[in-house]
Structure formats: C-alpha cells, structure tokens
Amino acid sequence: MRTHFCGLIDEAMIGRTVTLCGWTDVARNLGGVCFIDLRDHEGIVQVTVEPDNAPVFEVAASLGYEDVLQVEGVVRARQSVNDKIRTGKVEIIATRIEVLNKAEPLPFHAHENAGEEIRLKYRYLDLRTPDMQRKQRTRIKLVQALRRWLDARDFQDIETPILTKATPEGARDFLVPARMHPGEFYALPQSPQLFKQILMVAGFDRYYQIARCFRDEALRADRQLEFTQLDMEFAFVRERDVQDTVEGMIRDIFKEVMDVQLDAQFPRMTWAEAMRRYGSDKPDLRIDLELVDVAELVKASEFAVFTAAAGDPDGRVAALRIPGGASLSRKQIDEYAAHAAKFGAKGLAYVKLGENGEISSPIAKFFSEEAFAALLRHVGAGNGDIVFFGAGGYNKVSDFMGALRLKAGKDFNLVRDGWAPLWVTDFPMFEWDEEAQRYVALHHPFTAPAVDDIADLRANARTAVSRGYDMVLNGNEIGGGSIRIHRPEMQSAVFELLGIGAEEAEAKFGFLLDALKYGAPPHGGIAFGIDRIAALMAGTESIRDVIPFPKTTTAQCLMTGAPSPIPDEQLAEVHIRVREKAQP
C-alpha cells in the first residue's frame, strides 16, 4: 500500500513519486491551497494539495483529525523550511488521496494536554502521539539491545513457568484456581527466583529471561501489578563477578540506545553509609546535600525529643542544611513538615539563619548560646541557610530526612544534569517487623549471609549483613541481586530465623531444599526493572508512560474494563463462589 514511510522522506527523493499511508495529524484549508500533516510511526511529512487538482482538493478539504489516508504524490523541495521536523525541507505534492477510514470526532486531541484517565481509556489514541511513540520505541530499543548483548556472551534465554506455587514471602501473590484440582491454586510468579536458582543446579551456568512478573500490591508511579524484568543468574560466582559483568552491560546499553557514556567504573557504597549520608538505600548522587548526625551535640540540650533519640541505641538525630533555604516562608516550612510526615515524621525542627546572621528557630531556647553555635558549625550552616532536624528511630529518621533531601534538591534546583550510577552493597540480612514480632528478609529469604557459620548467624541475626547488592541510577533502584544460599543447612537456618518452621519450609520450599542437597554450585544473580530503565531513558517519571497498556493507580485497565465480574457458571467450573461484600 505504500512505498515509503512519512517520516523518512528526505531531499534525496526530490522529484520521485511516492505512496504514503498514515493519519491526518493536521489538515489546513487555506482556500487557495490545502496542507495536510500526514503522520505514521516514523514521523510527519507535509502534503500539499493544489487547487488545479479539483478532485483531490475536494477530498483534502473534507478531512478531519485522525482520518486514515493513502497519498500518492511527488516529492518537492519545501519553500518554507520547518526545522522542527526531520522532513522539514521537503513536501509531497499530492496527485491522489484515498480516505481509507474516516475517524469520528475524538474524545481528546493529540495536541491537547489531556488527563491521564481519558488517555488510558483511549490508550490506542494516546499511543499514536509522537511523544508516546518515542517512549515506546525507547523501550523496544532497550530490550533489543539487551538481548543482543546477552546472546553475544552466551547467556541462555530460558523460559520459566507462569503458573507456579504460592510462596509466603514478599508481596501478595495473584492466585489462579486450578480447575482440575478443586480447592487448589496456582500463583503467578513475583519473579522467576527459585526456577533460575534451580537452573544453576541443573548446570546451565548463565541464564537470562525477559520475564513477566506479578505482584498484588499498591500501585504508584514506579510500580505496576504486572511488570517486566531482565532476570539473570550465574553459576560459580562471587559478588564482584556479577557486578562487573552487568555494569559493563548497562554501560554498553546506554551507549547504544542513548549515546550516553556512563562512568568507567560505578562507585560503590555500603547500605550503612548510604543511609547515614543520604537517608536512602537508593541515593540520588546528583544532589550534593547530605545528612549530618548531631546526636552527640544535642545530648545535653533541654529539648526532650532530641535527648530521647540521642540516648537511644536505635535512635538518630540528623540535620539537613539547605543552602539559601532561609528564603522559605513559614507556610513553606510547614509544607516541608507535612512532606516529612508522609514518611513517618512526628515533627520537624528547624533553624533559619538570615543574611545578616539573625537566627529564627523554635528550638534555640533549649540550648546554651555556646552549644547552639557549636551545633551550627558542625552542620556547616551559614548566613542565608536553613537547617532541618529530625529525631527518632534510626530508620524512620533516615526515611523522612532522605525524603526532605530529595524535595529540597528539586525545589532549590540542586539536581545536576547527567547520570549518576551507584552500587549499594552490604545490606542488612534481616529487619525486625514490630507488628509480626519476627525478622523479615530485607531482600528475599534466598540471599546468602556474609558469614558462612550458621551459629554465628543465629547469634548475630540483628546485625547480620547479607551478600545483596543493588544498582542505583539517579535515585532509582534499577537492579537488585545477591549471592544465593547454596547449602541446604544454611537455607533451613535462614527460614528458621524468618519464622518459617521446618514443616512450612518443606511444604512451601521442599523442592528447593531437595535441589540444594544434590550438588548445588555457588551462584548469584540480579534482576533489572525494564520498565524503570525505559522510563529513565525516555525522560519520564512514570513507568506507565513506557508500558503500552498499564493499569491505573486503582489497579484497573480503563480501556478493557478489567477487572470485571465473572458469571456464576464460569466460577462454578473452577470451584469458586464469591462472597457478598460485608455491609459497612
């Protein structure tokens, strides 16, 4: 139906007859001449219809937005060059136009700033827009480049099951009733974790998969119910073997897809250092602001909130200096306090230093003049700055002060351009869940501890360090992995520390424990979030922009109407009955 794509017409084709197909992006009838911006997935070209061709002119004058056309014409040099488009030096003088399909009036127009809800309902129209085409094609190029890189290095692309066994760790599983086994269920995989470990036991050495994963959890800008990850596993490796390989992959991929040269070697930082300096296990290193611990300087103050946290072995008092922050009004300071509250803060103390050194602070009265001056010197505060203070449990203070750091970085234009990759290593093996009164795995229960001695791990579970590692880019965790447990005795001990008894471990993970008994090699791996990397490359904050058909934050597909009720007869086939909703 066509000889060329619209967006690829150039000066080398001047004088040639071409046939194009596409959508009417814009149609302008100026009386003496008609102009049509014809669009396909490669871009836009201007079609000119002159009045001496009456039949074609009549068709052109009747066109509306998104009508589907076939256009035949001659390529000519354009008199008024348009530098904003790739084809801006040429135009098509139409000799024939056929309307292949008329479009009804649109629910929204591509050139409007339509709301996300209507864009998702009519996703096919949204995806036609040049910006969404660019974002989707960035994702496509990313996946193609990853496959080429891995295939060239003898990684083996192996598919693992989608219908699998429910596990008790991590997010909620999506469950699928098993029609042939009444009362029993499959689960959709949260990741291929156990299967890829078993592939190492099976001797496949280097595995990868572009894997679809499913987690029944709350949605947000960087999280979906179903997502795609690059899953990788290596046999006979230590941490650095995995890290060096995938670091080279990410560096090469960014060069190929974006022509961006990342650092020759990514910096490394322990989890403890990242939390201490940045209040985050995925710090954005483009922002130079850092947290400063001040517990020792506030112990003698009369401010009970500070002294209580400073005297608590698990407490923290941290300060964040914002250069030029004294310009914040009281209303804006309250907005910062409200932002910190979203991350667990019960209050936010501050000190403002005016341009002439005058101090405005609700906590200054709790310090001697000398102690207060020493505190300000310690955090490096100067005239025109504001210093925020957080006090409480170590992790909670780190969380909300880290969130303030990111907000301040954006508000005060302190985020440098460019790319800042980072490895975060030496994560805690466990964290204590107060509500459940037990340990939970910080990564997952198959991550190896840094110690090989089981007695040592049991005795020091609270402070145990894992062999986990994350790759961070511009404040986003894009990949997470670890060296795995390969001895059944250690795996059983970790299950025990996580409150998973021998009987439950056998019921849930017996197949893994059995596999580890029969010569499991030391192994490790990593998984990269395709959606997150594509979003970063495309320059968007929401992964929904790089997923063709995403769910909303309320876990719905507005285009198809999913999820939807199922007829009773169909439910009966899978031995399911829906309970009526409880009345409030």
Coordinates of C-alpha atoms in Angstrom, one line a residue:
M1 CA 0.0 0.0 0.0
R2 CA 3.0 2.3 0.5
T3 CA 6.4 2.8 -1.0
H4 CA 7.9 4.8 1.9
F5 CA 7.3 5.9 5.5
C6 CA 6.2 9.5 6.1
G7 CA 9.0 10.4 8.5
L8 CA 11.8 9.1 6.2
I9 CA 11.1 11.3 3.2
D10 CA 14.2 13.5 2.5
E11 CA 15.9 15.7 -0.1
A12 CA 17.4 12.7 -1.9
M13 CA 13.9 11.8 -3.0
I14 CA 13.1 15.1 -4.7
G15 CA 11.3 14.5 -8.0
R16 CA 10.3 11.0 -7.1
T17 CA 6.7 9.7 -7.0
V18 CA 5.9 8.1 -3.6
T19 CA 2.9 6.5 -2.0
L20 CA 2.4 7.1 1.7
C21 CA -0.1 5.9 4.3
G22 CA -0.9 7.4 7.7
W23 CA -3.1 9.6 9.8
T24 CA -4.2 13.2 9.4
D25 CA -2.3 15.0 12.1
V26 CA -3.4 18.4 11.0
A27 CA -5.4 19.5 7.9
R28 CA -5.5 23.2 6.9
N29 CA -7.7 24.5 4.1
L30 CA -6.4 28.0 3.2
G31 CA -8.8 28.4 0.3
G32 CA -6.2 28.5 -2.4
V33 CA -4.2 25.5 -1.1
C34 CA -4.7 22.7 1.4
F35 CA -1.9 21.5 3.7
I36 CA -2.0 18.1 5.4
D37 CA 0.5 16.9 8.0
L38 CA 0.5 13.2 7.4
R39 CA 1.8 11.1 10.3
D40 CA 3.0 7.5 10.6
H41 CA 5.2 5.8 13.2
E42 CA 8.3 7.3 11.6
G43 CA 7.2 10.9 11.8
I44 CA 5.3 13.6 9.9
V45 CA 5.6 15.0 6.4
Q46 CA 3.7 17.9 4.8
V47 CA 1.4 17.1 1.9
T48 CA 0.3 20.0 -0.3
V49 CA -2.8 19.9 -2.4
E50 CA -3.0 22.5 -5.1
P51 CA -6.4 23.8 -6.4
D52 CA -5.8 22.8 -10.0
N53 CA -6.4 19.2 -9.0
A54 CA -10.0 19.6 -8.2
P55 CA -11.0 16.0 -7.2
V56 CA -8.0 15.7 -4.8
F57 CA -8.6 19.2 -3.4
E58 CA -12.2 18.3 -2.6
V59 CA -11.1 15.3 -0.7
A60 CA -8.4 17.2 1.2
A61 CA -10.9 20.0 2.1
S62 CA -13.2 17.4 3.8
L63 CA -10.5 15.8 6.0
G64 CA -10.7 15.6 9.8
Y65 CA -8.3 14.7 12.6
E66 CA -7.0 11.1 12.5
D67 CA -8.6 10.2 9.2
V68 CA -6.6 7.3 7.7
L69 CA -5.2 8.2 4.3
Q70 CA -3.3 6.8 1.3
V71 CA -1.5 9.6 -0.5
E72 CA 0.3 9.5 -3.8
G73 CA 2.4 12.4 -4.9
V74 CA 5.7 13.9 -6.0
V75 CA 8.5 14.9 -3.6
R76 CA 9.4 18.6 -3.9
A77 CA 11.7 21.0 -2.1
R78 CA 9.7 22.9 0.5
Q79 CA 9.7 26.7 0.1
S80 CA 9.3 27.4 3.9
V81 CA 11.6 25.0 5.7
N82 CA 10.4 23.6 9.1
D83 CA 13.5 22.8 11.2
K84 CA 11.3 21.2 13.9
I85 CA 10.7 18.0 12.0
R86 CA 13.0 15.7 10.2
T87 CA 11.2 16.1 6.8
G88 CA 11.0 19.8 7.1
K89 CA 12.9 20.5 3.9
V90 CA 10.5 18.6 1.6
E91 CA 6.8 18.3 0.9
I92 CA 4.6 16.0 -1.1
I93 CA 2.6 17.5 -4.0
A94 CA -0.5 15.2 -3.9
T95 CA -1.8 13.6 -7.1
R96 CA -4.2 11.2 -5.4
I97 CA -5.7 10.9 -1.9
E98 CA -7.8 8.0 -0.8
V99 CA -9.6 8.0 2.5
L100 CA -9.1 4.5 3.9
N101 CA -11.1 5.2 7.0
K102 CA -12.9 8.2 8.5
A103 CA -12.4 8.9 12.2
E104 CA -15.2 10.0 14.3
P105 CA -14.8 13.2 16.5
L106 CA -12.1 12.4 19.0
P107 CA -12.6 12.2 22.8
F108 CA -9.4 14.1 23.1
H109 CA -6.8 15.6 20.7
A110 CA -3.2 14.7 20.5
H111 CA -2.2 18.3 20.8
E112 CA -4.2 18.8 24.0
N113 CA -2.9 18.3 27.5
A114 CA -5.5 15.6 28.2
G115 CA -5.8 14.0 31.7
E116 CA -4.3 10.5 32.2
E117 CA -7.7 8.9 32.9
I118 CA -9.1 9.7 29.4
R119 CA -5.7 8.9 27.8
L120 CA -5.7 5.4 29.4
K121 CA -9.4 4.8 28.4
Y122 CA -8.5 5.5 24.8
R123 CA -5.0 4.2 25.0
Y124 CA -4.7 3.4 21.3
L125 CA -5.2 7.2 20.6
D126 CA -2.7 8.1 23.2
L127 CA -0.1 5.7 21.8
R128 CA -0.4 7.3 18.3
T129 CA 1.0 10.6 19.6
P130 CA 4.7 11.2 18.6
D131 CA 5.7 11.5 22.3
M132 CA 4.3 8.2 23.2
Q133 CA 5.6 6.6 20.1
R134 CA 9.1 7.8 21.1
K135 CA 8.7 6.5 24.6
Q136 CA 7.6 3.0 23.5
R137 CA 10.3 2.8 20.9
T138 CA 12.9 3.7 23.5
R139 CA 11.7 0.6 25.5
I140 CA 11.8 -1.5 22.3
K141 CA 15.3 -0.4 21.5
L142 CA 16.3 -1.2 25.2
V143 CA 15.0 -4.7 25.1
Q144 CA 16.5 -5.4 21.6
A145 CA 19.9 -4.1 22.8
L146 CA 19.8 -6.2 26.0
R147 CA 19.0 -9.4 24.0
R148 CA 21.9 -8.7 21.5
W149 CA 24.3 -8.1 24.3
L150 CA 23.4 -11.2 26.3
D151 CA 23.2 -13.5 23.3
A152 CA 26.6 -12.4 22.1
R153 CA 28.0 -13.5 25.5
D154 CA 26.5 -17.0 25.6
F155 CA 23.8 -16.3 28.1
Q156 CA 21.0 -18.8 27.7
D157 CA 17.4 -17.5 27.2
I158 CA 15.3 -19.9 29.2
E159 CA 11.5 -19.5 29.9
T160 CA 10.2 -20.4 33.4
P161 CA 6.6 -21.2 34.4
I162 CA 3.9 -18.5 34.7
L163 CA 1.6 -20.9 36.7
T164 CA 3.6 -21.8 39.8
K165 CA 3.4 -22.3 43.5
A166 CA 2.4 -19.7 46.0
T167 CA 5.1 -18.5 48.4
P168 CA 4.7 -16.8 51.8
E169 CA 7.3 -14.1 51.3
G170 CA 7.3 -10.7 49.6
A171 CA 4.1 -9.1 48.2
R172 CA 0.8 -10.9 47.8
D173 CA 0.5 -13.5 45.0
F174 CA -2.1 -13.4 42.3
L175 CA -3.9 -16.7 42.6
V176 CA -5.3 -18.8 39.8
P177 CA -7.8 -21.5 40.6
A178 CA -6.9 -25.0 39.3
R179 CA -10.0 -26.4 37.6
M180 CA -8.6 -29.9 37.5
H181 CA -7.7 -29.8 41.2
P182 CA -10.7 -28.5 43.1
G183 CA -9.8 -26.2 46.0
E184 CA -6.2 -25.8 44.9
F185 CA -4.5 -22.8 43.2
Y186 CA -1.6 -21.8 41.1
A187 CA 0.2 -18.5 41.8
L188 CA 1.5 -16.0 39.1
P189 CA 5.3 -15.5 39.8
Q190 CA 6.5 -12.5 41.6
S191 CA 9.8 -13.3 40.0
P192 CA 11.5 -16.4 38.5
Q193 CA 13.8 -16.5 41.5
L194 CA 13.6 -20.2 42.5
F195 CA 13.5 -21.5 39.0
K196 CA 16.6 -19.6 38.0
Q197 CA 18.4 -21.0 41.1
I198 CA 17.4 -24.5 40.1
L199 CA 18.6 -23.9 36.6
M200 CA 22.1 -23.3 38.1
V201 CA 21.8 -26.6 40.0
A202 CA 20.9 -28.1 36.6
G203 CA 24.2 -26.9 35.1
F204 CA 23.1 -24.1 32.7
D205 CA 25.7 -21.7 34.1
R206 CA 24.5 -18.4 32.6
Y207 CA 20.7 -17.8 32.3
Y208 CA 18.6 -14.8 31.3
Q209 CA 15.0 -14.1 30.6
I210 CA 12.9 -11.0 29.8
A211 CA 10.4 -12.1 32.4
R212 CA 6.8 -11.0 33.1
C213 CA 6.2 -10.8 36.9
F214 CA 3.1 -10.2 39.0
R215 CA 2.6 -8.7 42.5
D216 CA -0.7 -7.9 44.1
E217 CA 0.4 -4.7 45.8
A218 CA -0.5 -1.0 45.9
L219 CA 0.4 0.9 42.7
R220 CA 2.3 4.1 42.2
A221 CA 4.3 5.9 39.6
D222 CA 7.1 3.3 39.6
R223 CA 5.0 0.2 40.4
Q224 CA 2.5 -1.9 38.5
L225 CA 0.7 -5.1 39.2
E226 CA 2.4 -6.7 36.2
F227 CA 5.9 -5.7 35.2
T228 CA 8.9 -6.8 33.1
Q229 CA 12.3 -7.5 34.4
L230 CA 15.6 -8.7 32.9
D231 CA 16.3 -11.8 35.1
M232 CA 19.8 -13.1 35.3
E233 CA 21.7 -15.9 37.1
F234 CA 25.3 -17.1 37.1
A235 CA 27.0 -20.2 38.5
F236 CA 30.3 -20.2 40.3
V237 CA 30.5 -16.5 41.0
R238 CA 31.1 -14.1 43.8
E239 CA 29.6 -10.6 44.1
R240 CA 32.1 -8.8 42.0
D241 CA 31.8 -11.3 39.2
V242 CA 28.1 -10.5 38.8
Q243 CA 28.6 -6.8 39.3
D244 CA 31.4 -6.3 36.8
T245 CA 29.5 -8.2 34.1
V246 CA 26.2 -6.4 34.4
E247 CA 27.9 -3.0 35.0
G248 CA 29.5 -3.5 31.6
M249 CA 26.2 -4.4 30.1
I250 CA 24.4 -1.3 31.4
R251 CA 27.3 0.9 30.2
D252 CA 27.1 -0.6 26.7
I253 CA 23.3 -0.4 26.6
F254 CA 23.2 3.3 27.5
K255 CA 25.8 4.0 24.8
E256 CA 23.9 2.0 22.2
V257 CA 20.4 3.2 23.0
M258 CA 21.0 6.8 24.1
D259 CA 24.6 7.6 23.0
V260 CA 25.3 8.3 26.7
Q261 CA 28.7 7.4 28.2
L262 CA 28.3 6.3 31.8
D263 CA 31.2 6.3 34.3
A264 CA 34.1 3.9 33.5
Q265 CA 33.6 2.4 36.9
F266 CA 30.4 2.8 39.1
P267 CA 31.1 3.9 42.6
R268 CA 30.3 1.6 45.5
M269 CA 28.7 2.4 48.8
T270 CA 27.6 0.2 51.7
W271 CA 24.0 0.3 52.8
A272 CA 25.0 1.7 56.1
E273 CA 26.9 4.6 54.5
A274 CA 24.1 5.4 52.1
M275 CA 21.5 5.6 55.0
R276 CA 23.9 7.7 57.1
R277 CA 24.8 10.2 54.4
Y278 CA 21.6 10.3 52.3
G279 CA 18.8 8.7 54.3
S280 CA 18.1 6.3 51.4
D281 CA 19.3 2.9 50.1
K282 CA 19.0 4.4 46.6
P283 CA 20.5 7.8 46.9
D284 CA 20.5 10.3 44.0
L285 CA 24.1 11.4 43.8
R286 CA 23.3 14.3 41.5
I287 CA 22.2 16.1 44.7
D288 CA 25.2 17.2 46.9
L289 CA 23.1 17.6 50.1
E290 CA 24.0 15.2 52.9
L291 CA 22.6 14.4 56.3
V292 CA 24.8 15.1 59.3
D293 CA 24.5 13.2 62.6
V294 CA 24.3 15.5 65.6
A295 CA 23.2 13.2 68.5
E296 CA 26.4 13.9 70.4
L297 CA 25.9 17.7 70.2
V298 CA 22.3 17.7 71.4
K299 CA 22.5 15.2 74.3
A300 CA 23.0 18.0 76.8
S301 CA 20.1 20.1 75.4
E302 CA 16.8 20.6 77.2
F303 CA 14.8 19.5 74.1
A304 CA 13.3 16.2 75.2
V305 CA 12.7 15.0 71.6
F306 CA 16.4 15.3 70.8
T307 CA 17.7 13.9 74.1
A308 CA 15.5 10.9 74.0
A309 CA 16.6 10.0 70.4
A310 CA 20.2 10.8 71.2
G311 CA 20.2 8.4 74.2
D312 CA 18.5 5.6 72.4
P313 CA 20.9 3.0 70.9
D314 CA 18.5 2.6 68.0
G315 CA 17.8 6.3 67.7
R316 CA 19.1 9.1 65.5
V317 CA 19.2 12.9 65.4
A318 CA 20.1 14.1 61.9
A319 CA 20.4 17.6 60.3
L320 CA 20.0 18.7 56.7
R321 CA 21.4 22.0 55.7
I322 CA 19.9 23.7 52.6
P323 CA 22.0 26.5 51.2
G324 CA 19.8 29.5 50.6
G325 CA 16.9 27.9 52.4
A326 CA 16.3 30.9 54.7
S327 CA 14.2 32.2 51.9
L328 CA 11.5 29.7 52.8
S329 CA 8.4 31.3 54.4
R330 CA 6.6 29.8 57.4
K331 CA 4.0 28.3 55.1
Q332 CA 6.6 26.7 53.0
I333 CA 8.4 25.3 56.1
D334 CA 5.0 23.8 57.2
E335 CA 4.8 22.2 53.7
Y336 CA 8.2 20.6 54.3
A337 CA 7.0 19.3 57.7
A338 CA 3.8 17.9 56.1
H339 CA 6.0 16.2 53.4
A340 CA 8.2 14.6 56.2
A341 CA 5.1 13.5 58.0
K342 CA 4.2 11.3 55.0
F343 CA 7.3 9.4 55.7
G344 CA 6.8 9.0 59.4
A345 CA 8.0 12.2 61.0
K346 CA 6.0 13.4 64.0
G347 CA 7.6 16.9 63.8
L348 CA 10.3 18.8 62.1
A349 CA 12.6 21.3 63.9
Y350 CA 14.5 23.9 62.0
V351 CA 16.9 26.8 62.3
K352 CA 16.9 29.8 59.8
L353 CA 19.9 32.0 59.5
G354 CA 19.2 35.3 57.9
E355 CA 21.5 37.1 55.5
N356 CA 22.9 39.1 58.4
G357 CA 23.2 36.1 60.7
E358 CA 20.0 36.6 62.6
I359 CA 18.6 33.3 64.0
S360 CA 14.9 32.2 63.7
S361 CA 14.3 28.9 65.4
P362 CA 11.7 27.3 67.8
I363 CA 14.5 25.1 69.4
A364 CA 17.2 27.7 70.0
K365 CA 15.8 28.3 73.5
F366 CA 16.7 24.7 74.6
F367 CA 20.4 25.3 74.0
S368 CA 23.1 27.4 75.6
E369 CA 24.5 30.0 73.2
E370 CA 27.8 28.2 73.0
A371 CA 26.2 24.8 72.4
F372 CA 23.9 26.2 69.7
A373 CA 26.8 27.9 67.9
A374 CA 28.8 24.6 68.0
L375 CA 25.8 22.7 66.5
L376 CA 25.5 25.2 63.6
R377 CA 29.3 25.0 63.0
H378 CA 29.1 21.2 62.9
V379 CA 26.4 21.2 60.2
G380 CA 28.2 23.9 58.2
A381 CA 25.3 26.4 58.4
G382 CA 25.9 29.9 57.2
N383 CA 24.0 33.1 56.6
G384 CA 21.0 32.5 54.3
D385 CA 20.7 28.8 55.1
I386 CA 18.1 26.7 56.8
V387 CA 18.8 23.6 58.7
F388 CA 16.1 20.9 59.3
F389 CA 16.4 18.4 62.2
G390 CA 14.8 15.0 62.6
A391 CA 14.8 12.8 65.7
G392 CA 13.5 9.4 66.5
G393 CA 14.2 5.8 65.4
Y394 CA 17.2 5.4 63.1
N395 CA 15.4 4.0 60.1
K396 CA 12.4 6.3 60.4
V397 CA 14.6 9.5 60.7
S398 CA 16.6 8.3 57.7
D399 CA 13.5 7.8 55.7
F400 CA 11.9 11.2 56.3
M401 CA 15.1 13.2 56.2
G402 CA 16.1 11.4 53.0
A403 CA 12.7 12.4 51.5
L404 CA 13.3 16.0 52.6
R405 CA 16.7 15.9 50.9
L406 CA 15.1 14.9 47.6
K407 CA 12.4 17.6 47.9
A408 CA 14.9 20.3 48.7
G409 CA 17.1 19.2 45.8
K410 CA 14.3 19.7 43.4
D411 CA 12.8 22.9 45.0
F412 CA 16.2 24.6 45.0
N413 CA 17.4 23.4 41.6
L414 CA 20.2 21.4 43.2
V415 CA 19.9 18.4 40.9
R416 CA 22.7 18.2 38.5
D417 CA 22.1 17.2 34.9
G418 CA 23.5 13.8 33.7
W419 CA 23.7 10.3 35.1
A420 CA 24.9 9.1 38.5
P421 CA 25.1 5.3 38.7
L422 CA 26.0 3.6 42.0
W423 CA 26.3 0.2 43.6
V424 CA 24.8 -0.2 47.1
T425 CA 26.2 -3.2 48.9
D426 CA 26.3 -5.0 52.3
F427 CA 22.6 -4.8 53.1
P428 CA 21.3 -6.0 56.4
M429 CA 20.3 -9.6 56.2
F430 CA 17.1 -9.1 58.2
E431 CA 14.9 -6.3 59.6
W432 CA 12.6 -6.6 62.6
D433 CA 8.9 -6.4 61.9
E434 CA 7.3 -4.9 65.1
E435 CA 3.8 -5.9 64.1
A436 CA 4.6 -9.5 63.3
Q437 CA 7.3 -9.7 66.0
R438 CA 9.7 -11.5 63.8
Y439 CA 12.5 -11.0 61.4
V440 CA 11.8 -10.5 57.6
A441 CA 14.3 -10.7 54.8
L442 CA 15.4 -7.3 53.5
H443 CA 16.0 -8.7 50.0
H444 CA 14.5 -12.2 50.0
P445 CA 14.9 -15.4 52.0
F446 CA 17.3 -16.9 49.5
T447 CA 20.0 -14.3 49.9
A448 CA 23.3 -15.6 51.4
P449 CA 24.6 -14.0 54.6
A450 CA 28.1 -12.6 54.7
V451 CA 29.1 -15.3 57.3
D452 CA 29.3 -18.9 56.5
D453 CA 28.9 -20.1 60.1
I454 CA 25.3 -20.9 61.0
A455 CA 25.9 -20.5 64.7
D456 CA 27.4 -17.0 64.1
L457 CA 24.3 -16.0 62.0
R458 CA 21.9 -17.2 64.7
A459 CA 23.8 -15.4 67.4
N460 CA 24.1 -12.1 65.5
A461 CA 20.9 -12.1 63.4
R462 CA 20.1 -8.5 64.3
T463 CA 23.3 -7.1 62.9
A464 CA 23.9 -9.7 60.2
V465 CA 25.0 -8.4 56.8
S466 CA 23.8 -10.1 53.5
R467 CA 25.6 -10.6 50.2
G468 CA 23.0 -8.5 48.5
Y469 CA 23.6 -5.6 46.1
D470 CA 21.5 -3.0 44.2
M471 CA 22.3 -0.9 41.2
V472 CA 21.0 2.6 41.6
L473 CA 20.7 5.3 38.9
N474 CA 19.7 8.9 39.6
G475 CA 17.9 7.8 42.8
N476 CA 16.2 4.9 41.3
E477 CA 16.9 1.2 42.1
I478 CA 17.1 -0.3 38.6
G479 CA 18.5 -3.6 39.6
G480 CA 18.7 -5.8 42.7
G481 CA 20.5 -9.1 43.3
S482 CA 22.6 -11.2 45.6
I483 CA 24.7 -14.2 46.0
R484 CA 22.3 -17.0 46.9
I485 CA 22.4 -19.6 49.6
H486 CA 23.6 -22.9 48.1
R487 CA 23.8 -25.1 51.1
P488 CA 20.5 -26.7 52.4
E489 CA 21.6 -26.3 56.1
M490 CA 22.1 -22.6 55.7
Q491 CA 18.8 -22.2 53.8
S492 CA 16.9 -24.1 56.6
A493 CA 18.6 -21.9 59.2
V494 CA 17.5 -18.7 57.4
F495 CA 14.0 -20.0 57.1
E496 CA 14.0 -20.7 60.9
L497 CA 15.2 -17.1 61.7
L498 CA 12.4 -15.8 59.5
G499 CA 9.8 -17.7 61.5
I500 CA 9.3 -20.4 58.8
G501 CA 9.3 -23.7 60.6
A502 CA 10.6 -27.0 59.2
E503 CA 7.1 -28.2 58.3
E504 CA 6.1 -25.0 56.5
A505 CA 9.5 -24.8 54.8
E506 CA 9.1 -28.3 53.5
A507 CA 5.5 -27.6 52.3
K508 CA 6.5 -24.3 50.6
F509 CA 10.1 -24.8 49.5
G510 CA 10.7 -28.5 49.8
F511 CA 11.6 -28.7 46.1
L512 CA 14.3 -26.1 46.6
L513 CA 15.8 -27.7 49.7
D514 CA 15.9 -31.0 47.8
A515 CA 17.7 -29.4 44.9
L516 CA 20.3 -27.8 47.2
K517 CA 21.2 -31.3 48.5
Y518 CA 22.4 -32.6 45.1
G519 CA 25.4 -30.6 44.3
A520 CA 24.2 -27.0 44.1
P521 CA 27.0 -24.7 42.9
P522 CA 27.7 -21.4 44.5
H523 CA 25.6 -19.0 42.4
G524 CA 24.2 -15.5 42.3
G525 CA 22.3 -13.1 40.1
I526 CA 20.4 -9.9 39.6
A527 CA 17.2 -8.6 38.1
F528 CA 16.8 -5.3 36.3
G529 CA 13.5 -3.4 36.0
I530 CA 12.9 -2.9 32.3
D531 CA 10.1 -0.5 32.9
R532 CA 12.2 1.7 35.2
I533 CA 15.2 1.8 32.9
A534 CA 13.0 2.6 29.9
A535 CA 11.3 5.4 31.9
L536 CA 14.7 6.9 32.8
M537 CA 15.9 6.7 29.2
A538 CA 12.6 8.2 27.9
G539 CA 12.8 11.1 30.5
T540 CA 9.5 10.3 32.2
E541 CA 8.8 9.8 35.9
S542 CA 6.0 7.3 35.5
I543 CA 6.6 3.8 34.2
R544 CA 3.0 3.9 32.9
D545 CA 4.4 6.0 30.0
V546 CA 6.6 3.2 28.8
I547 CA 4.1 0.3 29.3
P548 CA 1.8 0.0 26.3
F549 CA -1.3 -0.9 28.4
P550 CA -0.8 -0.1 32.1
K551 CA -3.2 -0.2 35.0
T552 CA -4.3 2.9 36.9
T553 CA -3.3 3.5 40.5
T554 CA -6.6 1.8 41.4
A555 CA -5.4 -1.3 39.6
Q556 CA -7.8 -1.0 36.7
C557 CA -7.5 -1.1 32.9
L558 CA -9.8 1.6 31.8
M559 CA -9.6 0.6 28.1
T560 CA -10.9 -3.0 28.6
G561 CA -12.7 -2.6 31.9
A562 CA -10.6 -5.2 33.7
P563 CA -11.0 -6.4 36.4
S564 CA -14.7 -7.4 35.8
P565 CA -17.3 -9.8 37.3
I566 CA -17.3 -13.4 36.2
P567 CA -20.6 -15.3 35.6
D568 CA -21.6 -17.8 38.3
E569 CA -21.5 -20.7 35.8
Q570 CA -17.9 -19.9 34.9
L571 CA -16.9 -19.6 38.6
A572 CA -18.5 -22.9 39.3
E573 CA -16.2 -24.6 36.7
V574 CA -13.2 -23.6 38.8
H575 CA -15.0 -24.4 42.1
I576 CA -15.2 -20.7 43.3
R577 CA -18.0 -18.9 44.9
V578 CA -17.8 -15.1 45.5
R579 CA -18.8 -13.9 49.0
E580 CA -21.0 -10.9 49.2
K581 CA -19.3 -7.7 50.4
A582 CA -19.7 -7.1 54.1
Q583 CA -22.0 -4.2 54.9
P584 CA -20.3 -1.2 56.5

